[in-house]
Amino acid sequence: MYHNLEQLFYRGDLDQCIAEGEQYLLSHPEDEEVVLFLMGVAYHDIVYHEGHEAVYDAIRDYVIPYLRRVLQINPNNQKALYNILNYPLGNEYTLMQIARTKKHITQENKAEFIGYAERMLEDPDCVGYGYDFLVKIYESLEENKALLNSLEAAMYYSKKAHADNREIRDKNTSLYWIRKIYLLDHTKIVSGEELTGLIDKEHITFVSRNEYDFINLADIAFENNAPDLSLKMMLKAIKGENSAVHVHEKLVEWHQRFAELIRNGYNNNPDVFYYQLIIERNYNDLLNVSADFYYHHALEVINSHPALFSGYHFAGTFLYENERYAEAIPLLEKAVQLSSNATAWRRRADSEYLLNGTVLSNIPVFSDYPADIYNEGVYLNECIDALEDENDKLKWHEVGRIVYEQAYEAFRKYFEEDRFESDYHNDLHTRAMCCNNLAIKYWVLGDYKAAAATASEGLTYSEFMELHLTLIDALMDGGDHKRAEEALNNYFSLYGGSDDYCSKTLYYRARQIQLHEVMGSSDVQREAQEVLTSIYQYTIENPELEDDNYRDLEAGKNILEGILFQHLDNQDLNTRKSYYEQVAMRFPGEANPQFALMQIYNEEESYGRVALAAKRYLENKKEFLLDAFDRAKTIYMMVKSDFLQGNYQEAASVFSQYDADCESAMDPEEYVLWLSYGVRVYEKLNNKDQTLALAERFTVIYNAEEWGYDDLVESVELSKAVVLYHAGNVKEAHAILDQVRSVADYDPIADEYKASWKKPGLFSKFGF
């Protein structure tokens, strides 16, 4: 019966669920599952969209009575205890937000509901909920003394229960601590001096994602004449997300407050200048000052307080961001000397590279929070991604490794040694992301063992997909096949069924088959064909994929196509041709079958088919995925095929269009082949200038590489001779023929040319 009612509930047939449930309860009045999970909740949900006051009535008339029935049957049913408190207290809070003061828990019935919360305290798994509900009950009833006692008890429990997990301990304790501060401020139970002393002493473990909590604490301190404490709180506030306009306005308001304090002589706390400058840099529009105002202010700070970090940091930052690197470097260098700040160092290092091409290897020990050092590593990655020089990239990766190692060590100190004041954004997830990025650096630098160990550690802090992928790559590239297989299967069990990660999953299916091949599996070819077909089909069914997804799919295809190519390479030409023709027919939009057919048709000298397959390959391959050499090779095959079919004009057109691209993409060994066809194409078109120009470029490469005379040189020399002969330079043409014929095993066509080309007569120069 429960299953049937549950199905009605989840289908949204709440009226029928209630009717059948009520009928069922007539004969089964003690069925906790039906009463708790269906009837009470169904009465709530059926009026949910009618408004909060309708929900109030449903909770009062149905939810609470049904849950009371459960607790009469089973006084320690924790789900019933939780819901009989959660539903009414949540509804009360919502009504309060819309200025409705209806109460479920009153002075008359408070003992009942307090009793439910205290009963939860008796269950070790529910103690936290019990304290939370007690606090909410006393807040609702405005019983401040009892509320304060409950807050203190809740904080004590949170510290004790989560003593070994700083993040949970700080977050849970902070929820009660800030309510305690607000309560003390509102009720004036203690003096202002005592309250600010309490904040100053205990704020070091307070965390909040709400910047307004810190702004409110700053206001309390300001009202009680404690500007240093206000400054501490506002420096914490600026580290938040700060995305809301009303928060920006408060940050600017505090800038003005500090400006007034400074005018009245408040300059003994150097951090005030940092606050002023960072607000001027980020909110100049709200301050109604120019974008470079903070730069000039920073210069004033340097002059008046030459030992302060902030002036050098912000002046150097302005110059750096305006690409005045030579001026920025000494200022940022001074900032680093004064504070070992990671942001100042990264901007200084970037300036040095952009100005002089030098990668700084001298990295200080940073004094920042772990997450701030980690963020600078992320910014470094963005710089590395923009580089083209591979040697410089490798140097920067080494720098990035050191930065991430410092962040990694700072996180260890934060969580395991309680170093640093508590901060909401220095959480375990960010620690795990740091492990991921550090593992990637180890992987890039070839230390696969360290990469795998660091990625594995990251997964103990937070579960997210990228860490699994980094671990898989490190284990596979490090040759740890058994653990790689385990890591792959673990990834598939967690993320393999998600549509959001389908492209990534297909790529790692390909990598798994690659692993199976290394491990000697006999079923690799079948697996590769199945997964490759899945990728081809997925591409057809999802034509609007984003570029990154296409890149994952392309990488997977390359692996599988390479595996299948190796398996087919030992087969005869007809077997290979049949396979690729079938794939091309089934998936006409795929590029790789055409690329393979282009080469197979070239083997069997079906040059018309070569050209057609080459054109289809270029049409099917997305431009941003097209490898420069593959493109050049394909165009070369088109020119070669057109030449061998006698389509000289078309070959010349393609050659002239793509010559520069081929020169940049090809090694000299390939490029001279390309040039040789260009020479022969223009010879057939009787274009002497172009033929000789290309032949000269060909000769320059041969001489530079110190290659000897071969058949390719001979073909170019013969083409030169032909165009010279047709241009009337018969003597020069014969000289080339004589040179060709002086080499063993020369092309017999040189003899035909020698016999048929008329030499100039003795008197030809006189015009006879």
Coordinates of N, CA, C and O in Angstrom, one line a residue, residues 71 83 104 166 176 267 272 392-393 503 560 688 706:
L71 N 4.6 10.5 16.9 CA 5.4 10.5 18.1 C 4.7 9.9 19.3 O 5.3 9.4 20.2
N83 N 10.8 16.9 11.6 CA 9.8 17.6 10.7 C 8.8 18.4 11.6 O 8.3 19.4 11.1
H104 N 3.3 29.3 15.2 CA 3.0 27.9 15.5 C 3.4 27.6 17.0 O 2.7 26.9 17.7
R166 N 38.4 21.7 10.7 CA 38.3 23.1 10.9 C 37.2 23.8 10.1 O 36.5 24.7 10.6
Y176 N 26.2 30.4 15.0 CA 25.7 30.7 16.3 C 26.4 32.0 16.8 O 25.8 32.8 17.5
N267 N 46.1 57.6 11.4 CA 47.1 57.0 10.4 C 48.1 56.1 11.0 O 49.1 55.8 10.4
V272 N 44.9 50.9 6.8 CA 43.8 51.7 6.3 C 44.1 52.2 4.9 O 43.2 52.4 4.1
D392 N 59.7 28.3 -23.1 CA 59.2 29.3 -22.1 C 58.0 28.7 -21.3 O 57.9 28.9 -20.1
K393 N 57.2 28.0 -22.0 CA 56.0 27.3 -21.3 C 56.5 26.4 -20.2 O 56.0 26.4 -19.1
S503 N 30.8 13.9 -23.4 CA 32.0 14.0 -24.2 C 33.3 13.5 -23.5 O 34.1 12.8 -24.1
L560 N 41.2 6.0 -30.8 CA 40.6 4.8 -31.3 C 40.9 4.6 -32.8 O 41.2 3.4 -33.2
K688 N 57.6 29.8 -67.2 CA 59.0 29.7 -67.0 C 59.4 30.4 -65.7 O 60.1 29.9 -64.8
E706 N 72.3 20.0 -47.2 CA 73.5 19.2 -47.7 C 73.1 17.8 -48.1 O 73.7 16.8 -47.9

